[in-house]
PDB file of C-alpha atoms in Angstrom:
ATOM      1  CA  MET Z   1      11.140 -23.654 -44.077  1.00 46.00           C
ATOM      2  CA  ASP Z   2      13.685 -21.648 -42.023  1.00 51.00           C
ATOM      3  CA  ALA Z   3      11.537 -18.553 -42.343  1.00 49.00           C
ATOM      4  CA  GLU Z   4       8.492 -20.483 -41.098  1.00 50.00           C
ATOM      5  CA  ILE Z   5      10.438 -21.818 -38.091  1.00 49.00           C
ATOM      6  CA  LYS Z   6      11.714 -18.331 -37.306  1.00 51.00           C
ATOM      7  CA  LYS Z   7       8.193 -16.899 -37.481  1.00 51.00           C
ATOM      8  CA  THR Z   8       6.854 -19.642 -35.189  1.00 51.00           C
ATOM      9  CA  LYS Z   9       9.527 -18.898 -32.609  1.00 54.00           C
ATOM     10  CA  GLN Z  10       8.799 -15.186 -32.719  1.00 54.00           C
ATOM     11  CA  GLU Z  11       5.097 -15.766 -32.289  1.00 79.00           C
ATOM     12  CA  ARG Z  12       5.171 -17.960 -29.219  1.00 93.00           C
ATOM     13  CA  PRO Z  13       2.455 -16.730 -26.844  1.00 95.00           C
ATOM     14  CA  ILE Z  14       3.256 -15.153 -23.537  1.00 96.00           C
ATOM     15  CA  GLY Z  15       3.275 -17.634 -20.659  1.00 95.00           C
ATOM     16  CA  LEU Z  16       0.579 -17.361 -18.004  1.00 96.00           C
ATOM     17  CA  PRO Z  17       0.455 -16.393 -15.272  1.00 97.00           C
ATOM     18  CA  THR Z  18       3.286 -13.885 -15.645  1.00 97.00           C
ATOM     19  CA  ARG Z  19       4.386 -10.984 -13.476  1.00 97.00           C
ATOM     20  CA  LEU Z  20       4.263  -7.748 -15.397  1.00 96.00           C
ATOM     21  CA  PHE Z  21       5.736  -5.497 -12.757  1.00 97.00           C
ATOM     22  CA  ALA Z  22       7.274  -5.391  -9.290  1.00 97.00           C
ATOM     23  CA  THR Z  23       8.563  -2.350  -7.447  1.00 96.00           C
ATOM     24  CA  LYS Z  24      12.189  -2.232  -6.335  1.00 96.00           C
ATOM     25  CA  LYS Z  25      10.999  -2.173  -2.732  1.00 96.00           C
ATOM     26  CA  LYS Z  26      10.397  -5.773  -1.724  1.00 95.00           C
ATOM     27  CA  MET Z  27       7.383  -7.482  -0.243  1.00 98.00           C
ATOM     28  CA  ASP Z  28       7.503  -8.496   3.422  1.00 98.00           C
ATOM     29  CA  ASP Z  29      10.264  -5.993   4.204  1.00 97.00           C
ATOM     30  CA  TYR Z  30      10.632  -6.109   7.975  1.00 97.00           C
ATOM     31  CA  LYS Z  31      13.931  -4.203   7.828  1.00 96.00           C
ATOM     32  CA  ALA Z  32      12.374  -0.956   6.597  1.00 97.00           C
ATOM     33  CA  ALA Z  33      12.891   2.126   8.764  1.00 97.00           C
ATOM     34  CA  ASP Z  34       9.193   2.384   9.642  1.00 97.00           C
ATOM     35  CA  MET Z  35       9.188  -1.194  10.975  1.00 98.00           C
ATOM     36  CA  ARG Z  36      11.430  -0.412  13.941  1.00 98.00           C
ATOM     37  CA  CYS Z  37      10.002  -0.578  17.448  1.00 98.00           C
ATOM     38  CA  GLY Z  38      11.099  -0.117  21.051  1.00 98.00           C
ATOM     39  CA  ASP Z  39      14.425   1.332  19.948  1.00 98.00           C
ATOM     40  CA  LEU Z  40      14.343   4.817  21.520  1.00 98.00           C
ATOM     41  CA  THR Z  41      14.839   6.046  25.076  1.00 98.00           C
ATOM     42  CA  GLN Z  42      12.753   8.647  26.878  1.00 98.00           C
ATOM     43  CA  TYR Z  43      15.666  11.071  26.641  1.00 98.00           C
ATOM     44  CA  CYS Z  44      15.895  10.569  22.885  1.00 97.00           C
ATOM     45  CA  LEU Z  45      12.156  11.117  22.389  1.00 97.00           C
ATOM     46  CA  GLN Z  46      12.091  14.266  24.488  1.00 96.00           C
ATOM     47  CA  GLU Z  47      15.391  15.857  23.517  1.00 96.00           C
ATOM     48  CA  TYR Z  48      16.021  14.768  19.944  1.00 95.00           C
ATOM     49  CA  TYR Z  49      12.440  14.466  18.691  1.00 95.00           C
ATOM     50  CA  GLN Z  50      11.022  17.102  21.054  1.00 94.00           C
ATOM     51  CA  LEU Z  51       8.095  14.883  22.037  1.00 94.00           C
ATOM     52  CA  ASN Z  52       7.066  16.399  25.339  1.00 91.00           C
ATOM     53  CA  ASP Z  53       3.365  17.069  24.834  1.00 95.00           C
ATOM     54  CA  ILE Z  54       2.289  13.579  23.809  1.00 97.00           C
ATOM     55  CA  SER Z  55      -1.077  12.893  25.400  1.00 97.00           C
ATOM     56  CA  LYS Z  56      -3.661  15.264  26.812  1.00 97.00           C
ATOM     57  CA  ASN Z  57      -4.595  12.612  29.403  1.00 97.00           C
ATOM     58  CA  ILE Z  58      -1.333  11.302  30.817  1.00 97.00           C
ATOM     59  CA  ASN Z  59       2.432  11.613  30.811  1.00 97.00           C
ATOM     60  CA  PRO Z  60       3.488   8.164  29.587  1.00 97.00           C
ATOM     61  CA  PHE Z  61       6.981   8.565  31.021  1.00 97.00           C
ATOM     62  CA  THR Z  62       5.805   9.173  34.602  1.00 97.00           C
ATOM     63  CA  HIS Z  63       2.618   7.098  34.766  1.00 97.00           C
ATOM     64  CA  PRO Z  64       3.069   4.411  37.440  1.00 97.00           C
ATOM     65  CA  ASN Z  65       1.490   1.567  35.452  1.00 98.00           C
ATOM     66  CA  ARG Z  66       2.883   0.974  31.978  1.00 97.00           C
ATOM     67  CA  ASP Z  67       0.104  -1.367  30.802  1.00 98.00           C
ATOM     68  CA  GLU Z  68      -2.588   1.021  31.950  1.00 98.00           C
ATOM     69  CA  SER Z  69      -0.864   3.999  30.345  1.00 98.00           C
ATOM     70  CA  ALA Z  70      -0.637   2.103  27.046  1.00 98.00           C
ATOM     71  CA  ARG Z  71      -4.369   1.368  27.152  1.00 98.00           C
ATOM     72  CA  ILE Z  72      -5.076   5.058  27.767  1.00 98.00           C
ATOM     73  CA  LEU Z  73      -2.889   6.065  24.830  1.00 98.00           C
ATOM     74  CA  PHE Z  74      -4.504   3.534  22.492  1.00 98.00           C
ATOM     75  CA  ASP Z  75      -7.964   4.796  23.440  1.00 98.00           C
ATOM     76  CA  GLU Z  76      -6.816   8.337  22.685  1.00 98.00           C
ATOM     77  CA  PHE Z  77      -5.214   7.110  19.452  1.00 98.00           C
ATOM     78  CA  ARG Z  78      -8.553   5.648  18.327  1.00 98.00           C
ATOM     79  CA  LEU Z  79     -10.505   8.750  19.306  1.00 98.00           C
ATOM     80  CA  LEU Z  80      -8.157  11.074  17.431  1.00 98.00           C
ATOM     81  CA  SER Z  81      -8.280   8.852  14.343  1.00 97.00           C
ATOM     82  CA  ASP Z  82     -11.969   9.648  13.940  1.00 97.00           C
ATOM     83  CA  SER Z  83     -11.008  13.138  12.760  1.00 95.00           C
ATOM     84  CA  PHE Z  84      -9.335  11.558   9.729  1.00 95.00           C
ATOM     85  CA  SER Z  85     -11.942   8.885   9.102  1.00 95.00           C
ATOM     86  CA  PHE Z  86     -15.585   9.838   9.427  1.00 94.00           C
ATOM     87  CA  VAL Z  87     -17.286   9.265   6.058  1.00 94.00           C
ATOM     88  CA  GLY Z  88     -17.802   6.360   3.682  1.00 94.00           C
ATOM     89  CA  PRO Z  89     -17.557   2.587   3.886  1.00 95.00           C
ATOM     90  CA  TYR Z  90     -13.854   2.505   4.870  1.00 96.00           C
ATOM     91  CA  LYS Z  91     -14.047   4.743   7.928  1.00 95.00           C
ATOM     92  CA  THR Z  92     -13.739   1.775  10.320  1.00 96.00           C
ATOM     93  CA  LEU Z  93     -10.429   0.612   8.843  1.00 97.00           C
ATOM     94  CA  ILE Z  94      -8.175   2.827  10.935  1.00 97.00           C
ATOM     95  CA  ARG Z  95      -9.700   1.622  14.209  1.00 98.00           C
ATOM     96  CA  SER Z  96      -9.203  -1.972  13.063  1.00 98.00           C
ATOM     97  CA  LEU Z  97      -5.556  -1.190  12.346  1.00 98.00           C
ATOM     98  CA  ILE Z  98      -5.063   0.435  15.739  1.00 98.00           C
ATOM     99  CA  ASP Z  99      -6.709  -2.550  17.426  1.00 98.00           C
ATOM    100  CA  HIS Z 100      -4.331  -4.840  15.547  1.00 98.00           C
ATOM    101  CA  MET Z 101      -1.329  -2.809  16.670  1.00 98.00           C
ATOM    102  CA  GLN Z 102      -2.506  -3.056  20.274  1.00 98.00           C
ATOM    103  CA  THR Z 103      -2.470  -6.866  20.088  1.00 98.00           C
ATOM    104  CA  ASN Z 104       1.289  -6.476  19.485  1.00 98.00           C
ATOM    105  CA  THR Z 105       1.650  -9.602  17.355  1.00 98.00           C
ATOM    106  CA  GLY Z 106       3.264  -7.848  14.371  1.00 98.00           C
ATOM    107  CA  GLU Z 107       1.321 -10.150  12.047  1.00 98.00           C
ATOM    108  CA  THR Z 108       0.366  -9.032   8.550  1.00 98.00           C
ATOM    109  CA  PHE Z 109      -3.016  -7.320   8.446  1.00 98.00           C
ATOM    110  CA  THR Z 110      -5.544  -8.111   5.714  1.00 98.00           C
ATOM    111  CA  ASP Z 111      -9.150  -7.008   5.493  1.00 97.00           C
ATOM    112  CA  LYS Z 112     -11.958  -7.345   2.962  1.00 97.00           C
ATOM    113  CA  LEU Z 113     -12.626  -3.611   3.192  1.00 96.00           C
ATOM    114  CA  MET Z 114      -9.021  -2.840   2.312  1.00 97.00           C
ATOM    115  CA  ASN Z 115      -9.203  -5.081  -0.755  1.00 98.00           C
ATOM    116  CA  GLU Z 116     -12.426  -3.385  -1.824  1.00 97.00           C
ATOM    117  CA  ALA Z 117     -10.875   0.041  -1.313  1.00 97.00           C
ATOM    118  CA  LEU Z 118      -8.045  -0.906  -3.678  1.00 97.00           C
ATOM    119  CA  ALA Z 119     -10.299  -2.380  -6.351  1.00 97.00           C
ATOM    120  CA  GLU Z 120     -12.640   0.616  -6.330  1.00 97.00           C
ATOM    121  CA  HIS Z 121     -10.089   3.401  -6.032  1.00 97.00           C
ATOM    122  CA  SER Z 122      -9.662   5.872  -8.880  1.00 96.00           C
ATOM    123  CA  SER Z 123      -5.876   5.542  -8.731  1.00 96.00           C
ATOM    124  CA  MET Z 124      -6.219   2.077 -10.311  1.00 97.00           C
ATOM    125  CA  VAL Z 125      -7.436   3.581 -13.565  1.00 97.00           C
ATOM    126  CA  ASP Z 126      -4.136   4.838 -14.966  1.00 97.00           C
ATOM    127  CA  SER Z 127      -2.240   1.538 -14.920  1.00 98.00           C
ATOM    128  CA  LEU Z 128      -5.284  -0.398 -16.173  1.00 98.00           C
ATOM    129  CA  ASN Z 129      -5.769   2.005 -19.069  1.00 98.00           C
ATOM    130  CA  LYS Z 130      -2.126   1.876 -20.107  1.00 98.00           C
ATOM    131  CA  ILE Z 131      -2.056  -1.929 -19.966  1.00 98.00           C
ATOM    132  CA  ASN Z 132      -5.240  -2.008 -22.062  1.00 98.00           C
ATOM    133  CA  LYS Z 133      -3.694   0.237 -24.711  1.00 98.00           C
ATOM    134  CA  ALA Z 134      -0.567  -1.922 -24.829  1.00 98.00           C
ATOM    135  CA  MET Z 135      -2.698  -5.050 -25.236  1.00 98.00           C
ATOM    136  CA  ILE Z 136      -4.633  -3.602 -28.157  1.00 98.00           C
ATOM    137  CA  LYS Z 137      -1.470  -2.385 -29.853  1.00 97.00           C
ATOM    138  CA  LEU Z 138       0.733  -5.455 -29.317  1.00 98.00           C
ATOM    139  CA  ILE Z 139      -1.605  -8.449 -29.558  1.00 98.00           C
ATOM    140  CA  ASP Z 140      -1.077 -10.479 -32.728  1.00 97.00           C
ATOM    141  CA  TRP Z 141      -4.720 -10.365 -33.757  1.00 97.00           C
ATOM    142  CA  ASP Z 142      -4.296 -12.646 -36.749  1.00 96.00           C
ATOM    143  CA  GLU Z 143      -2.750 -15.390 -34.609  1.00 96.00           C
ATOM    144  CA  GLU Z 144      -4.965 -14.546 -31.609  1.00 97.00           C
ATOM    145  CA  ILE Z 145      -2.002 -14.493 -29.213  1.00 97.00           C
ATOM    146  CA  TYR Z 146      -0.010 -11.997 -27.233  1.00 98.00           C
ATOM    147  CA  PRO Z 147       3.546 -12.711 -28.467  1.00 97.00           C
ATOM    148  CA  ARG Z 148       6.168 -13.415 -25.847  1.00 96.00           C
ATOM    149  CA  LYS Z 149       8.541 -11.076 -27.683  1.00 95.00           C
ATOM    150  CA  ASN Z 150       6.184  -8.178 -26.817  1.00 96.00           C
ATOM    151  CA  PHE Z 151       6.287  -8.776 -23.066  1.00 96.00           C
ATOM    152  CA  PHE Z 152       8.278  -5.619 -22.417  1.00 96.00           C
ATOM    153  CA  GLY Z 153       5.503  -3.571 -23.968  1.00 97.00           C
ATOM    154  CA  LEU Z 154       3.279  -4.473 -21.035  1.00 97.00           C
ATOM    155  CA  GLU Z 155       6.059  -3.893 -18.526  1.00 96.00           C
ATOM    156  CA  ASP Z 156       6.779  -0.508 -20.060  1.00 97.00           C
ATOM    157  CA  ALA Z 157       3.093   0.410 -19.897  1.00 97.00           C
ATOM    158  CA  VAL Z 158       3.074  -0.151 -16.138  1.00 97.00           C
ATOM    159  CA  MET Z 159       6.382   1.673 -15.684  1.00 96.00           C
ATOM    160  CA  LYS Z 160       4.888   4.743 -17.333  1.00 96.00           C
ATOM    161  CA  SER Z 161       1.714   4.639 -15.246  1.00 97.00           C
ATOM    162  CA  VAL Z 162       0.828   6.062 -11.852  1.00 95.00           C
ATOM    163  CA  LEU Z 163       0.610   3.192  -9.375  1.00 95.00           C
ATOM    164  CA  PRO Z 164      -2.285   2.956  -6.908  1.00 95.00           C
ATOM    165  CA  LYS Z 165      -2.058   5.063  -3.760  1.00 95.00           C
ATOM    166  CA  PHE Z 166      -4.557   6.684  -1.418  1.00 95.00           C
ATOM    167  CA  ASN Z 167      -3.830  10.391  -1.492  1.00 92.00           C
ATOM    168  CA  LYS Z 168      -6.951  11.877  -3.057  1.00 93.00           C
ATOM    169  CA  LYS Z 169      -8.704  14.724  -1.272  1.00 93.00           C
ATOM    170  CA  ALA Z 170     -11.583  12.437  -0.263  1.00 94.00           C
ATOM    171  CA  ASP Z 171      -9.106   9.943   1.245  1.00 95.00           C
ATOM    172  CA  ARG Z 172      -8.209  12.459   3.959  1.00 92.00           C
ATOM    173  CA  PHE Z 173     -11.680  12.021   5.425  1.00 94.00           C
ATOM    174  CA  ASN Z 174     -12.716   8.472   4.492  1.00 95.00           C
ATOM    175  CA  GLY Z 175      -9.909   6.805   6.429  1.00 95.00           C
ATOM    176  CA  LEU Z 176      -7.699   5.691   3.537  1.00 96.00           C
ATOM    177  CA  THR Z 177      -4.982   8.330   3.882  1.00 95.00           C
ATOM    178  CA  ILE Z 178      -4.506   7.781   7.611  1.00 95.00           C
ATOM    179  CA  SER Z 179      -4.743   3.987   7.156  1.00 96.00           C
ATOM    180  CA  ILE Z 180      -2.606   3.513   4.047  1.00 94.00           C
ATOM    181  CA  HIS Z 181      -1.724   6.730   2.166  1.00 88.00           C
ATOM    182  CA  ASP Z 182       1.193   5.827  -0.095  1.00 90.00           C
ATOM    183  CA  THR Z 183       2.232   2.213  -0.566  1.00 95.00           C
ATOM    184  CA  TRP Z 184       5.509   0.348  -0.082  1.00 97.00           C
ATOM    185  CA  SER Z 185       5.546  -2.496  -2.589  1.00 98.00           C
ATOM    186  CA  THR Z 186       3.424  -3.393  -5.617  1.00 98.00           C
ATOM    187  CA  GLN Z 187       3.246  -6.482  -7.814  1.00 98.00           C
ATOM    188  CA  ILE Z 188       1.028  -6.773 -10.901  1.00 98.00           C
ATOM    189  CA  THR Z 189       0.469 -10.204 -12.445  1.00 98.00           C
ATOM    190  CA  LEU Z 190      -1.289 -11.099 -15.684  1.00 98.00           C
ATOM    191  CA  GLU Z 191      -3.319 -14.121 -14.611  1.00 98.00           C
ATOM    192  CA  SER Z 192      -5.301 -14.926 -17.737  1.00 98.00           C
ATOM    193  CA  LEU Z 193      -5.755 -13.715 -21.302  1.00 98.00           C
ATOM    194  CA  GLU Z 194      -8.452 -14.711 -23.769  1.00 98.00           C
ATOM    195  CA  ILE Z 195      -8.322 -13.551 -27.392  1.00 98.00           C
ATOM    196  CA  ALA Z 196     -11.120 -14.388 -29.782  1.00 97.00           C
ATOM    197  CA  GLY Z 197     -11.612 -12.691 -33.103  1.00 96.00           C
ATOM    198  CA  ASP Z 198     -11.175  -8.969 -32.621  1.00 97.00           C
ATOM    199  CA  ARG Z 199     -11.719  -8.928 -28.848  1.00 98.00           C
ATOM    200  CA  TYR Z 200      -9.639  -9.766 -25.803  1.00 98.00           C
ATOM    201  CA  LYS Z 201     -10.273 -10.131 -22.057  1.00 98.00           C
ATOM    202  CA  ALA Z 202      -7.593 -10.266 -19.377  1.00 98.00           C
ATOM    203  CA  LYS Z 203      -7.420 -10.636 -15.611  1.00 98.00           C
ATOM    204  CA  LEU Z 204      -4.780  -8.702 -13.675  1.00 98.00           C
ATOM    205  CA  HIS Z 205      -3.928  -9.313 -10.044  1.00 98.00           C
ATOM    206  CA  TYR Z 206      -2.657  -6.428  -7.932  1.00 98.00           C
ATOM    207  CA  ARG Z 207      -0.837  -7.303  -4.711  1.00 98.00           C
ATOM    208  CA  ILE Z 208       0.112  -4.234  -2.688  1.00 98.00           C
ATOM    209  CA  GLN Z 209       1.741  -3.858   0.708  1.00 98.00           C
ATOM    210  CA  ASP Z 210       2.218  -0.928   3.034  1.00 97.00           C
ATOM    211  CA  HIS Z 211       3.573  -0.580   6.576  1.00 98.00           C
ATOM    212  CA  PHE Z 212       1.497   0.546   9.537  1.00 98.00           C
ATOM    213  CA  GLY Z 213       4.389   2.224  11.262  1.00 98.00           C
ATOM    214  CA  LEU Z 214       6.235   5.534  11.511  1.00 97.00           C
ATOM    215  CA  ASP Z 215       9.881   6.303  10.800  1.00 97.00           C
ATOM    216  CA  ASP Z 216      12.066   9.258  11.741  1.00 96.00           C
ATOM    217  CA  ALA Z 217      11.130  11.216   8.631  1.00 94.00           C
ATOM    218  CA  ASP Z 218       7.433  10.977   9.547  1.00 94.00           C
ATOM    219  CA  ILE Z 219       7.769  12.411  13.032  1.00 95.00           C
ATOM    220  CA  LYS Z 220      10.289  15.041  11.927  1.00 93.00           C
ATOM    221  CA  ASP Z 221       7.840  16.297   9.320  1.00 91.00           C
ATOM    222  CA  TRP Z 222       6.500  19.606  10.609  1.00 89.00           C
ATOM    223  CA  LEU Z 223       2.929  18.890   9.542  1.00 87.00           C
ATOM    224  CA  TYR Z 224       2.771  15.392  11.013  1.00 88.00           C
ATOM    225  CA  LYS Z 225       4.289  16.559  14.272  1.00 89.00           C
ATOM    226  CA  GLN Z 226       1.509  19.116  14.800  1.00 92.00           C
ATOM    227  CA  PHE Z 227      -1.036  16.338  15.225  1.00 96.00           C
ATOM    228  CA  ARG Z 228      -1.176  14.600  18.590  1.00 97.00           C
ATOM    229  CA  ILE Z 229      -2.227  11.348  16.931  1.00 97.00           C
ATOM    230  CA  PHE Z 230       1.218  10.931  15.342  1.00 97.00           C
ATOM    231  CA  ARG Z 231       3.051  11.818  18.554  1.00 97.00           C
ATOM    232  CA  ILE Z 232       1.077   9.127  20.385  1.00 98.00           C
ATOM    233  CA  TRP Z 233       1.600   6.629  17.559  1.00 98.00           C
ATOM    234  CA  PHE Z 234       5.358   7.230  17.452  1.00 98.00           C
ATOM    235  CA  THR Z 235       5.666   6.910  21.237  1.00 98.00           C
ATOM    236  CA  LEU Z 236       3.700   3.655  21.373  1.00 98.00           C
ATOM    237  CA  GLN Z 237       5.833   2.202  18.594  1.00 98.00           C
ATOM    238  CA  ARG Z 238       9.323   3.525  19.226  1.00 98.00           C
ATOM    239  CA  TRP Z 239       9.702   4.136  22.968  1.00 98.00           C
ATOM    240  CA  GLU Z 240      11.542   1.293  24.653  1.00 98.00           C
ATOM    241  CA  GLY Z 241       8.946   1.409  27.434  1.00 98.00           C
ATOM    242  CA  TYR Z 242       6.220   0.246  25.022  1.00 98.00           C
ATOM    243  CA  GLY Z 243       7.651  -1.109  21.768  1.00 98.00           C
ATOM    244  CA  PHE Z 244       4.345  -1.964  20.090  1.00 98.00           C
ATOM    245  CA  LYS Z 245       5.138  -3.671  16.827  1.00 98.00           C
ATOM    246  CA  PRO Z 246       4.361  -2.056  13.486  1.00 98.00           C
ATOM    247  CA  PHE Z 247       3.104  -4.447  10.832  1.00 98.00           C
ATOM    248  CA  ILE Z 248       2.552  -4.996   7.135  1.00 98.00           C
ATOM    249  CA  THR Z 249      -0.835  -4.277   5.589  1.00 98.00           C
ATOM    250  CA  GLU Z 250      -1.635  -6.215   2.421  1.00 98.00           C
ATOM    251  CA  MET Z 251      -4.268  -5.555  -0.238  1.00 98.00           C
ATOM    252  CA  ASN Z 252      -5.226  -7.794  -3.135  1.00 98.00           C
ATOM    253  CA  ALA Z 253      -7.508  -7.100  -6.072  1.00 98.00           C
ATOM    254  CA  THR Z 254      -8.164  -8.959  -9.322  1.00 98.00           C
ATOM    255  CA  MET Z 255      -9.254  -6.638 -12.107  1.00 98.00           C
ATOM    256  CA  THR Z 256     -10.721  -7.496 -15.514  1.00 98.00           C
ATOM    257  CA  ILE Z 257      -9.889  -5.438 -18.593  1.00 98.00           C
ATOM    258  CA  GLU Z 258     -11.076  -5.976 -22.148  1.00 97.00           C
ATOM    259  CA  GLY Z 259     -10.830  -4.310 -25.504  1.00 97.00           C
ATOM    260  CA  GLY Z 260     -10.972  -4.689 -29.228  1.00 97.00           C
ATOM    261  CA  ARG Z 261      -8.650  -4.629 -32.194  1.00 97.00           C
ATOM    262  CA  PHE Z 262     -10.230  -1.490 -33.588  1.00 94.00           C
ATOM    263  CA  ASP Z 263     -10.701   0.437 -30.358  1.00 95.00           C
ATOM    264  CA  LYS Z 264      -9.251   3.940 -30.434  1.00 89.00           C
ATOM    265  CA  ILE Z 265      -6.189   4.222 -28.201  1.00 80.00           C
TER     266      ILE Z 265
END
């Protein structure tokens, strides 16, 4: 009897939904370095960051009308972004992000295109494949459950995977690198799990956030600094004369994976 009770306890199924993974960097982190705005003087921008050649159209520090100069810079910002975003279905994303920054609300940005970009991106494959292999290996196929005691097998699978990011060669031209590039915070949740016979099907929800903002390391990077678009962006965000708010971008995608007891892994 004791052995049967012990076995029952060990074979309790995993609770659903359950979070499999969360990065150390938190969601909704408004204290991150790239979320600062309006914190730098003209002297600091010109002397410390060496931002003297900002716009080809105006000198933002001497233009007599601050609102008009900001509009000119945002128009130039949008025009320059086209060089990084001119092919594919996501090429309009960066202009939408710039438009959102210009509204200066600081509200979180979500977009159907961004969600689709996440769901369809090749960088999703690694984590999905590793979770699938862990499922096949650790499901109790006789009991048709995923045992709670094996939870860390799924967590470990994600830890050993490459998390989604937008740094492929094609992303440099389709708008995803300039819009998102790397990501700040990721959460992966197992929403549902069906096991029948020798097959299983699971739904995984990916919630990913990034920040549409620049920090000191970005503008000090030699490569970034060569491009006028980043000098304009940094000035609009960080100069005390403008102080346009950076904001959080959020992507969500629900992915289905399935496999079988005798699949090769």
